[in-house]
Amino acid sequence: MSERLADNIVEIIRSERLGHGDALASSRDLARRFGVTTPTVREALRRLEATGVVEFRHGSGTYVGPGIGRRLMANPHLPRSTRASVLELVEARLVLEPAVAAAAANVRMAEAVRELESAAANALHPPEESLRRSVHFHVALAAASGNSLLREAVEALLQVRARDQVEIRHRYNDRARDHAEHLEILDAVRDGDAAAAERLTRTHLVAIREAVLAADFPVEEEPENDGGADGDNDRDSPAASEAPATPDTSATLQEGAQQ
């Protein structure tokens, strides 16, 4: 019942053309509309909250979340980040994002550029706090290209590797430098200088890669295998399971760790 009701609520969001941040009807109103109990509506909303389709604001109500248009979802049970996994994310971003920045400078969608200006300041906030900010700078940069698929591609890349993205923020932790580099990219986009936007974005990501390469990461220990059926038991020991908390990936990109 709750799954079908969740689908019906999503249909309301789409048919009424609601977007991220728009308020939904109250649980009581939705219950009357669908002829179900209020607890059933709340269960359906909790399902939608888990995927970022809606978000609850204490004392205010339920609102459309950033995940309403998301096509890919992060696996919350991925293993903890390693140097290799973080570098893999940086290398993927190096392939994609410089060209996206050039496209943004060529097109310069006015509303998206304003959002980019707002997002630039997010680099000044600590990693955990930035995860609750409204928009990720590099997602906003892709949006300025006017190509919704490029925006989705960058957002999906950062969303499905949210844990690695948070590690990037911890390793590249000079907030003032990060902010200054974002402002340089922003200026190039505003000036319509595609070559500079591409070059500055590449330089920014190369600096991140160098910081990751120089950073210390926990040594990945191979579990002991004594040949018995319980050879992997060390994986479940308290010491082996101490990993950084998984970020709330349902919110990460409204949010997004900024580099």
PDB file of C-alpha atoms in Angstrom:
ATOM      1  CA  MET A   1       0.000   0.000   0.000  1.00  0.00           C
ATOM      2  CA  SER A   2       2.685   2.508   0.992  1.00  0.00           C
ATOM      3  CA  GLU A   3       4.669   1.844  -2.199  1.00  0.00           C
ATOM      4  CA  ARG A   4       1.642   2.502  -4.401  1.00  0.00           C
ATOM      5  CA  LEU A   5       0.784   5.576  -2.361  1.00  0.00           C
ATOM      6  CA  ALA A   6       4.357   6.839  -2.741  1.00  0.00           C
ATOM      7  CA  ASP A   7       3.964   6.540  -6.521  1.00  0.00           C
ATOM      8  CA  ASN A   8       0.712   8.503  -6.316  1.00  0.00           C
ATOM      9  CA  ILE A   9       2.395  11.276  -4.326  1.00  0.00           C
ATOM     10  CA  VAL A  10       5.171  11.494  -6.918  1.00  0.00           C
ATOM     11  CA  GLU A  11       2.510  11.776  -9.610  1.00  0.00           C
ATOM     12  CA  ILE A  12       0.993  14.737  -7.725  1.00  0.00           C
ATOM     13  CA  ILE A  13       4.402  16.415  -7.627  1.00  0.00           C
ATOM     14  CA  ARG A  14       4.840  15.982 -11.362  1.00  0.00           C
ATOM     15  CA  SER A  15       1.292  16.816 -12.432  1.00  0.00           C
ATOM     16  CA  GLU A  16       1.325  19.995 -10.343  1.00  0.00           C
ATOM     17  CA  ARG A  17       4.804  20.833 -11.645  1.00  0.00           C
ATOM     18  CA  LEU A  18       6.259  21.161  -8.167  1.00  0.00           C
ATOM     19  CA  GLY A  19      10.013  21.591  -7.886  1.00  0.00           C
ATOM     20  CA  HIS A  20      12.682  21.287  -5.247  1.00  0.00           C
ATOM     21  CA  GLY A  21      11.686  23.317  -2.211  1.00  0.00           C
ATOM     22  CA  ASP A  22       7.980  23.526  -3.015  1.00  0.00           C
ATOM     23  CA  ALA A  23       5.606  22.557  -0.208  1.00  0.00           C
ATOM     24  CA  LEU A  24       3.428  19.446  -0.352  1.00  0.00           C
ATOM     25  CA  ALA A  25      -0.045  19.132   1.106  1.00  0.00           C
ATOM     26  CA  SER A  26      -0.149  17.996   4.717  1.00  0.00           C
ATOM     27  CA  SER A  27      -0.250  14.311   5.597  1.00  0.00           C
ATOM     28  CA  ARG A  28      -3.822  14.763   6.759  1.00  0.00           C
ATOM     29  CA  ASP A  29      -4.876  16.347   3.455  1.00  0.00           C
ATOM     30  CA  LEU A  30      -3.140  13.622   1.472  1.00  0.00           C
ATOM     31  CA  ALA A  31      -4.843  10.965   3.587  1.00  0.00           C
ATOM     32  CA  ARG A  32      -8.246  12.473   2.807  1.00  0.00           C
ATOM     33  CA  ARG A  33      -7.389  12.755  -0.875  1.00  0.00           C
ATOM     34  CA  PHE A  34      -6.440   9.083  -1.190  1.00  0.00           C
ATOM     35  CA  GLY A  35      -8.884   7.692   1.346  1.00  0.00           C
ATOM     36  CA  VAL A  36      -6.209   6.195   3.600  1.00  0.00           C
ATOM     37  CA  THR A  37      -5.028   6.745   7.152  1.00  0.00           C
ATOM     38  CA  THR A  38      -2.531   9.430   8.102  1.00  0.00           C
ATOM     39  CA  PRO A  39       0.035   6.839   9.335  1.00  0.00           C
ATOM     40  CA  THR A  40      -0.117   5.181   5.905  1.00  0.00           C
ATOM     41  CA  VAL A  41       0.665   8.515   4.261  1.00  0.00           C
ATOM     42  CA  ARG A  42       3.555   9.098   6.647  1.00  0.00           C
ATOM     43  CA  GLU A  43       5.002   5.691   5.833  1.00  0.00           C
ATOM     44  CA  ALA A  44       4.838   6.499   2.112  1.00  0.00           C
ATOM     45  CA  LEU A  45       6.506   9.861   2.730  1.00  0.00           C
ATOM     46  CA  ARG A  46       9.290   8.192   4.688  1.00  0.00           C
ATOM     47  CA  ARG A  47       9.935   5.948   1.684  1.00  0.00           C
ATOM     48  CA  LEU A  48      10.198   9.034  -0.501  1.00  0.00           C
ATOM     49  CA  GLU A  49      12.421  10.808   2.012  1.00  0.00           C
ATOM     50  CA  ALA A  50      14.898   7.923   1.864  1.00  0.00           C
ATOM     51  CA  THR A  51      15.480   8.634  -1.832  1.00  0.00           C
ATOM     52  CA  GLY A  52      15.470  12.413  -1.510  1.00  0.00           C
ATOM     53  CA  VAL A  53      12.163  12.874  -3.327  1.00  0.00           C
ATOM     54  CA  VAL A  54      10.734  14.705  -0.322  1.00  0.00           C
ATOM     55  CA  GLU A  55      12.287  16.281   2.752  1.00  0.00           C
ATOM     56  CA  PHE A  56      10.810  17.007   6.159  1.00  0.00           C
ATOM     57  CA  ARG A  57      11.353  20.380   7.811  1.00  0.00           C
ATOM     58  CA  HIS A  58      10.690  20.324  11.515  1.00  0.00           C
ATOM     59  CA  GLY A  59       7.736  22.484  12.421  1.00  0.00           C
ATOM     60  CA  SER A  60       7.166  23.472   8.810  1.00  0.00           C
ATOM     61  CA  GLY A  61       5.963  20.475   6.803  1.00  0.00           C
ATOM     62  CA  THR A  62       6.970  18.307   3.861  1.00  0.00           C
ATOM     63  CA  TYR A  63       8.677  19.704   0.793  1.00  0.00           C
ATOM     64  CA  VAL A  64       9.826  18.410  -2.574  1.00  0.00           C
ATOM     65  CA  GLY A  65      13.415  17.204  -2.237  1.00  0.00           C
ATOM     66  CA  PRO A  66      16.381  17.354  -4.605  1.00  0.00           C
ATOM     67  CA  GLY A  67      15.943  13.703  -5.599  1.00  0.00           C
ATOM     68  CA  ILE A  68      12.696  14.201  -7.507  1.00  0.00           C
ATOM     69  CA  GLY A  69      14.464  14.075 -10.867  1.00  0.00           C
ATOM     70  CA  ARG A  70      17.364  11.833  -9.886  1.00  0.00           C
ATOM     71  CA  ARG A  71      17.868   8.722 -12.010  1.00  0.00           C
ATOM     72  CA  LEU A  72      20.681   7.091 -10.044  1.00  0.00           C
ATOM     73  CA  MET A  73      20.869   6.432  -6.320  1.00  0.00           C
ATOM     74  CA  ALA A  74      23.927   5.808  -4.193  1.00  0.00           C
ATOM     75  CA  ASN A  75      24.442   2.447  -2.546  1.00  0.00           C
ATOM     76  CA  PRO A  76      24.640   3.260   1.191  1.00  0.00           C
ATOM     77  CA  HIS A  77      26.462  -0.032   1.873  1.00  0.00           C
ATOM     78  CA  LEU A  78      29.552   0.576  -0.228  1.00  0.00           C
ATOM     79  CA  PRO A  79      32.878  -0.180   1.473  1.00  0.00           C
ATOM     80  CA  ARG A  80      34.740   2.714   3.033  1.00  0.00           C
ATOM     81  CA  SER A  81      36.707   5.031   0.796  1.00  0.00           C
ATOM     82  CA  THR A  82      40.303   4.245  -0.129  1.00  0.00           C
ATOM     83  CA  ARG A  83      42.927   6.295  -1.902  1.00  0.00           C
ATOM     84  CA  ALA A  84      42.187   4.316  -5.073  1.00  0.00           C
ATOM     85  CA  SER A  85      38.435   4.913  -4.939  1.00  0.00           C
ATOM     86  CA  VAL A  86      38.848   8.645  -4.270  1.00  0.00           C
ATOM     87  CA  LEU A  87      41.380   8.979  -7.096  1.00  0.00           C
ATOM     88  CA  GLU A  88      38.993   7.132  -9.394  1.00  0.00           C
ATOM     89  CA  LEU A  89      36.367   9.785  -8.716  1.00  0.00           C
ATOM     90  CA  VAL A  90      38.835  12.622  -9.295  1.00  0.00           C
ATOM     91  CA  GLU A  91      40.005  11.103 -12.589  1.00  0.00           C
ATOM     92  CA  ALA A  92      36.418  10.708 -13.774  1.00  0.00           C
ATOM     93  CA  ARG A  93      35.731  14.321 -12.921  1.00  0.00           C
ATOM     94  CA  LEU A  94      38.856  15.401 -14.815  1.00  0.00           C
ATOM     95  CA  VAL A  95      37.492  13.745 -17.938  1.00  0.00           C
ATOM     96  CA  LEU A  96      34.081  15.380 -17.663  1.00  0.00           C
ATOM     97  CA  GLU A  97      34.112  18.671 -15.800  1.00  0.00           C
ATOM     98  CA  PRO A  98      36.626  20.858 -17.705  1.00  0.00           C
ATOM     99  CA  ALA A  99      34.610  20.414 -20.898  1.00  0.00           C
ATOM    100  CA  VAL A 100      31.404  21.088 -18.959  1.00  0.00           C
ATOM    101  CA  ALA A 101      32.895  24.352 -17.666  1.00  0.00           C
ATOM    102  CA  ALA A 102      33.745  25.397 -21.213  1.00  0.00           C
ATOM    103  CA  ALA A 103      30.178  24.658 -22.292  1.00  0.00           C
ATOM    104  CA  ALA A 104      28.875  26.719 -19.367  1.00  0.00           C
ATOM    105  CA  ALA A 105      31.025  29.689 -20.440  1.00  0.00           C
ATOM    106  CA  ASN A 106      29.745  29.415 -24.002  1.00  0.00           C
ATOM    107  CA  VAL A 107      26.057  29.296 -23.017  1.00  0.00           C
ATOM    108  CA  ARG A 108      25.865  31.146 -19.669  1.00  0.00           C
ATOM    109  CA  MET A 109      22.235  30.441 -18.773  1.00  0.00           C
ATOM    110  CA  ALA A 110      21.382  33.556 -16.771  1.00  0.00           C
ATOM    111  CA  GLU A 111      19.434  31.921 -13.950  1.00  0.00           C
ATOM    112  CA  ALA A 112      21.976  29.119 -13.670  1.00  0.00           C
ATOM    113  CA  VAL A 113      24.844  31.620 -13.466  1.00  0.00           C
ATOM    114  CA  ARG A 114      23.067  33.313 -10.558  1.00  0.00           C
ATOM    115  CA  GLU A 115      22.795  29.936  -8.855  1.00  0.00           C
ATOM    116  CA  LEU A 116      26.482  29.362  -9.560  1.00  0.00           C
ATOM    117  CA  GLU A 117      27.305  32.656  -7.846  1.00  0.00           C
ATOM    118  CA  SER A 118      25.358  31.558  -4.797  1.00  0.00           C
ATOM    119  CA  ALA A 119      26.946  28.095  -4.762  1.00  0.00           C
ATOM    120  CA  ALA A 120      30.508  29.446  -4.910  1.00  0.00           C
ATOM    121  CA  ALA A 121      30.397  30.419  -1.239  1.00  0.00           C
ATOM    122  CA  ASN A 122      29.662  26.843  -0.162  1.00  0.00           C
ATOM    123  CA  ALA A 123      33.364  26.031  -0.356  1.00  0.00           C
ATOM    124  CA  LEU A 124      33.864  28.112   2.779  1.00  0.00           C
ATOM    125  CA  HIS A 125      31.806  25.741   4.907  1.00  0.00           C
ATOM    126  CA  PRO A 126      33.159  22.597   6.598  1.00  0.00           C
ATOM    127  CA  PRO A 127      32.499  19.277   4.786  1.00  0.00           C
ATOM    128  CA  GLU A 128      29.672  18.132   7.042  1.00  0.00           C
ATOM    129  CA  GLU A 129      27.913  21.494   6.918  1.00  0.00           C
ATOM    130  CA  SER A 130      28.298  21.817   3.153  1.00  0.00           C
ATOM    131  CA  LEU A 131      26.373  18.560   2.817  1.00  0.00           C
ATOM    132  CA  ARG A 132      23.295  20.481   3.886  1.00  0.00           C
ATOM    133  CA  ARG A 133      23.746  23.457   1.597  1.00  0.00           C
ATOM    134  CA  SER A 134      21.392  24.111  -1.272  1.00  0.00           C
ATOM    135  CA  VAL A 135      23.486  23.268  -4.328  1.00  0.00           C
ATOM    136  CA  HIS A 136      26.857  21.853  -5.283  1.00  0.00           C
ATOM    137  CA  PHE A 137      29.114  24.306  -7.153  1.00  0.00           C
ATOM    138  CA  HIS A 138      30.068  21.866  -9.899  1.00  0.00           C
ATOM    139  CA  VAL A 139      26.462  20.772 -10.405  1.00  0.00           C
ATOM    140  CA  ALA A 140      25.511  24.436 -10.739  1.00  0.00           C
ATOM    141  CA  LEU A 141      28.406  24.839 -13.200  1.00  0.00           C
ATOM    142  CA  ALA A 142      26.992  22.027 -15.336  1.00  0.00           C
ATOM    143  CA  ALA A 143      23.512  23.563 -15.125  1.00  0.00           C
ATOM    144  CA  ALA A 144      24.920  26.806 -16.548  1.00  0.00           C
ATOM    145  CA  SER A 145      25.669  24.887 -19.761  1.00  0.00           C
ATOM    146  CA  GLY A 146      21.934  24.698 -20.428  1.00  0.00           C
ATOM    147  CA  ASN A 147      22.262  20.953 -21.033  1.00  0.00           C
ATOM    148  CA  SER A 148      20.160  19.075 -18.494  1.00  0.00           C
ATOM    149  CA  LEU A 149      21.897  15.788 -19.303  1.00  0.00           C
ATOM    150  CA  LEU A 150      25.298  17.259 -18.403  1.00  0.00           C
ATOM    151  CA  ARG A 151      23.857  18.489 -15.130  1.00  0.00           C
ATOM    152  CA  GLU A 152      22.405  15.057 -14.401  1.00  0.00           C
ATOM    153  CA  ALA A 153      25.693  13.384 -15.310  1.00  0.00           C
ATOM    154  CA  VAL A 154      27.757  15.510 -12.900  1.00  0.00           C
ATOM    155  CA  GLU A 155      25.144  15.242 -10.170  1.00  0.00           C
ATOM    156  CA  ALA A 156      24.870  11.463 -10.575  1.00  0.00           C
ATOM    157  CA  LEU A 157      28.650  11.054 -10.505  1.00  0.00           C
ATOM    158  CA  LEU A 158      28.930  12.929  -7.218  1.00  0.00           C
ATOM    159  CA  GLN A 159      25.808  11.342  -5.785  1.00  0.00           C
ATOM    160  CA  VAL A 160      26.749   7.701  -6.344  1.00  0.00           C
ATOM    161  CA  ARG A 161      30.257   8.346  -4.987  1.00  0.00           C
ATOM    162  CA  ALA A 162      29.184  10.677  -2.175  1.00  0.00           C
ATOM    163  CA  ARG A 163      31.455   9.038   0.390  1.00  0.00           C
ATOM    164  CA  ASP A 164      34.505   9.526  -1.841  1.00  0.00           C
ATOM    165  CA  GLN A 165      33.431  13.118  -2.461  1.00  0.00           C
ATOM    166  CA  VAL A 166      33.374  13.823   1.273  1.00  0.00           C
ATOM    167  CA  GLU A 167      36.884  12.348   1.497  1.00  0.00           C
ATOM    168  CA  ILE A 168      37.968  14.797  -1.199  1.00  0.00           C
ATOM    169  CA  ARG A 169      36.767  17.662   0.960  1.00  0.00           C
ATOM    170  CA  HIS A 170      38.672  16.372   3.964  1.00  0.00           C
ATOM    171  CA  ARG A 171      41.899  15.964   1.962  1.00  0.00           C
ATOM    172  CA  TYR A 172      41.583  19.232   0.020  1.00  0.00           C
ATOM    173  CA  ASN A 173      40.801  21.233   3.112  1.00  0.00           C
ATOM    174  CA  ASP A 174      41.987  24.786   2.406  1.00  0.00           C
ATOM    175  CA  ARG A 175      38.552  26.373   2.320  1.00  0.00           C
ATOM    176  CA  ALA A 176      39.852  29.822   1.288  1.00  0.00           C
ATOM    177  CA  ARG A 177      41.814  28.352  -1.633  1.00  0.00           C
ATOM    178  CA  ASP A 178      38.872  26.239  -2.737  1.00  0.00           C
ATOM    179  CA  HIS A 179      36.607  29.277  -2.638  1.00  0.00           C
ATOM    180  CA  ALA A 180      39.098  31.406  -4.589  1.00  0.00           C
ATOM    181  CA  GLU A 181      39.392  28.753  -7.303  1.00  0.00           C
ATOM    182  CA  HIS A 182      35.615  28.552  -7.605  1.00  0.00           C
ATOM    183  CA  LEU A 183      35.442  32.332  -7.963  1.00  0.00           C
ATOM    184  CA  GLU A 184      38.012  32.233 -10.769  1.00  0.00           C
ATOM    185  CA  ILE A 185      35.938  29.623 -12.603  1.00  0.00           C
ATOM    186  CA  LEU A 186      32.808  31.700 -12.002  1.00  0.00           C
ATOM    187  CA  ASP A 187      34.473  34.811 -13.440  1.00  0.00           C
ATOM    188  CA  ALA A 188      35.530  32.909 -16.568  1.00  0.00           C
ATOM    189  CA  VAL A 189      31.977  31.640 -17.071  1.00  0.00           C
ATOM    190  CA  ARG A 190      30.490  35.109 -16.576  1.00  0.00           C
ATOM    191  CA  ASP A 191      33.026  36.541 -19.056  1.00  0.00           C
ATOM    192  CA  GLY A 192      32.185  33.878 -21.625  1.00  0.00           C
ATOM    193  CA  ASP A 193      35.816  32.731 -21.681  1.00  0.00           C
ATOM    194  CA  ALA A 194      35.461  29.022 -22.436  1.00  0.00           C
ATOM    195  CA  ALA A 195      39.206  28.368 -22.662  1.00  0.00           C
ATOM    196  CA  ALA A 196      39.850  29.924 -19.260  1.00  0.00           C
ATOM    197  CA  ALA A 197      36.889  28.110 -17.678  1.00  0.00           C
ATOM    198  CA  GLU A 198      38.177  24.789 -18.962  1.00  0.00           C
ATOM    199  CA  ARG A 199      41.771  25.484 -17.907  1.00  0.00           C
ATOM    200  CA  LEU A 200      40.845  26.712 -14.430  1.00  0.00           C
ATOM    201  CA  THR A 201      38.556  23.751 -13.782  1.00  0.00           C
ATOM    202  CA  ARG A 202      41.260  21.341 -14.878  1.00  0.00           C
ATOM    203  CA  THR A 203      43.844  23.083 -12.669  1.00  0.00           C
ATOM    204  CA  HIS A 204      41.434  22.944  -9.735  1.00  0.00           C
ATOM    205  CA  LEU A 205      40.861  19.205 -10.139  1.00  0.00           C
ATOM    206  CA  VAL A 206      44.561  18.462 -10.676  1.00  0.00           C
ATOM    207  CA  ALA A 207      45.281  20.235  -7.378  1.00  0.00           C
ATOM    208  CA  ILE A 208      42.661  18.041  -5.722  1.00  0.00           C
ATOM    209  CA  ARG A 209      44.289  14.936  -7.209  1.00  0.00           C
ATOM    210  CA  GLU A 210      47.683  16.002  -5.862  1.00  0.00           C
ATOM    211  CA  ALA A 211      46.194  16.553  -2.406  1.00  0.00           C
ATOM    212  CA  VAL A 212      44.634  13.088  -2.443  1.00  0.00           C
ATOM    213  CA  LEU A 213      47.909  11.508  -3.557  1.00  0.00           C
ATOM    214  CA  ALA A 214      49.767  13.228  -0.713  1.00  0.00           C
ATOM    215  CA  ALA A 215      47.184  12.413   1.962  1.00  0.00           C
ATOM    216  CA  ASP A 216      47.301   9.558   4.442  1.00  0.00           C
ATOM    217  CA  PHE A 217      44.682   6.855   4.112  1.00  0.00           C
ATOM    218  CA  PRO A 218      44.081   3.876   6.417  1.00  0.00           C
ATOM    219  CA  VAL A 219      45.917   0.744   5.295  1.00  0.00           C
ATOM    220  CA  GLU A 220      43.472  -1.778   3.909  1.00  0.00           C
ATOM    221  CA  GLU A 221      44.094  -5.036   5.759  1.00  0.00           C
ATOM    222  CA  GLU A 222      43.343  -8.356   4.136  1.00  0.00           C
ATOM    223  CA  PRO A 223      41.186 -10.611   6.335  1.00  0.00           C
ATOM    224  CA  GLU A 224      42.950 -13.675   7.676  1.00  0.00           C
ATOM    225  CA  ASN A 225      41.876 -16.869   5.992  1.00  0.00           C
ATOM    226  CA  ASP A 226      42.486 -20.030   7.969  1.00  0.00           C
ATOM    227  CA  GLY A 227      40.849 -22.166   5.322  1.00  0.00           C
ATOM    228  CA  GLY A 228      37.734 -22.670   7.395  1.00  0.00           C
ATOM    229  CA  ALA A 229      34.165 -21.591   6.786  1.00  0.00           C
ATOM    230  CA  ASP A 230      34.644 -18.615   9.093  1.00  0.00           C
ATOM    231  CA  GLY A 231      37.718 -17.245   7.337  1.00  0.00           C
ATOM    232  CA  ASP A 232      36.059 -13.851   6.746  1.00  0.00           C
ATOM    233  CA  ASN A 233      34.938 -13.279  10.320  1.00  0.00           C
ATOM    234  CA  ASP A 234      37.466 -10.459  10.814  1.00  0.00           C
ATOM    235  CA  ARG A 235      35.386  -8.318   8.483  1.00  0.00           C
ATOM    236  CA  ASP A 236      32.729  -8.077  11.167  1.00  0.00           C
ATOM    237  CA  SER A 237      34.988  -7.267  14.103  1.00  0.00           C
ATOM    238  CA  PRO A 238      34.558  -3.812  15.683  1.00  0.00           C
ATOM    239  CA  ALA A 239      38.085  -2.740  14.681  1.00  0.00           C
ATOM    240  CA  ALA A 240      37.611  -3.771  11.079  1.00  0.00           C
ATOM    241  CA  SER A 241      34.303  -1.983  10.796  1.00  0.00           C
ATOM    242  CA  GLU A 242      35.418   1.421  11.990  1.00  0.00           C
ATOM    243  CA  ALA A 243      34.674   3.512   8.921  1.00  0.00           C
ATOM    244  CA  PRO A 244      33.647   7.110   8.401  1.00  0.00           C
ATOM    245  CA  ALA A 245      29.912   7.551   8.683  1.00  0.00           C
ATOM    246  CA  THR A 246      28.150   7.325   5.367  1.00  0.00           C
ATOM    247  CA  PRO A 247      26.861  10.741   4.362  1.00  0.00           C
ATOM    248  CA  ASP A 248      23.141  11.217   3.917  1.00  0.00           C
ATOM    249  CA  THR A 249      23.181  10.482   0.214  1.00  0.00           C
ATOM    250  CA  SER A 250      19.541  11.396  -0.164  1.00  0.00           C
ATOM    251  CA  ALA A 251      20.613  14.969   0.501  1.00  0.00           C
ATOM    252  CA  THR A 252      24.150  15.066  -0.763  1.00  0.00           C
ATOM    253  CA  LEU A 253      23.638  16.971  -3.933  1.00  0.00           C
ATOM    254  CA  GLN A 254      21.333  19.604  -2.861  1.00  0.00           C
ATOM    255  CA  GLU A 255      24.109  19.913  -0.563  1.00  0.00           C
ATOM    256  CA  GLY A 256      27.048  18.550  -2.236  1.00  0.00           C
ATOM    257  CA  ALA A 257      30.566  18.426  -0.958  1.00  0.00           C
ATOM    258  CA  GLN A 258      31.958  21.309  -2.884  1.00  0.00           C
ATOM    259  CA  GLN A 259      35.221  20.534  -4.650  1.00  0.00           C
TER     260      GLN A 259
END
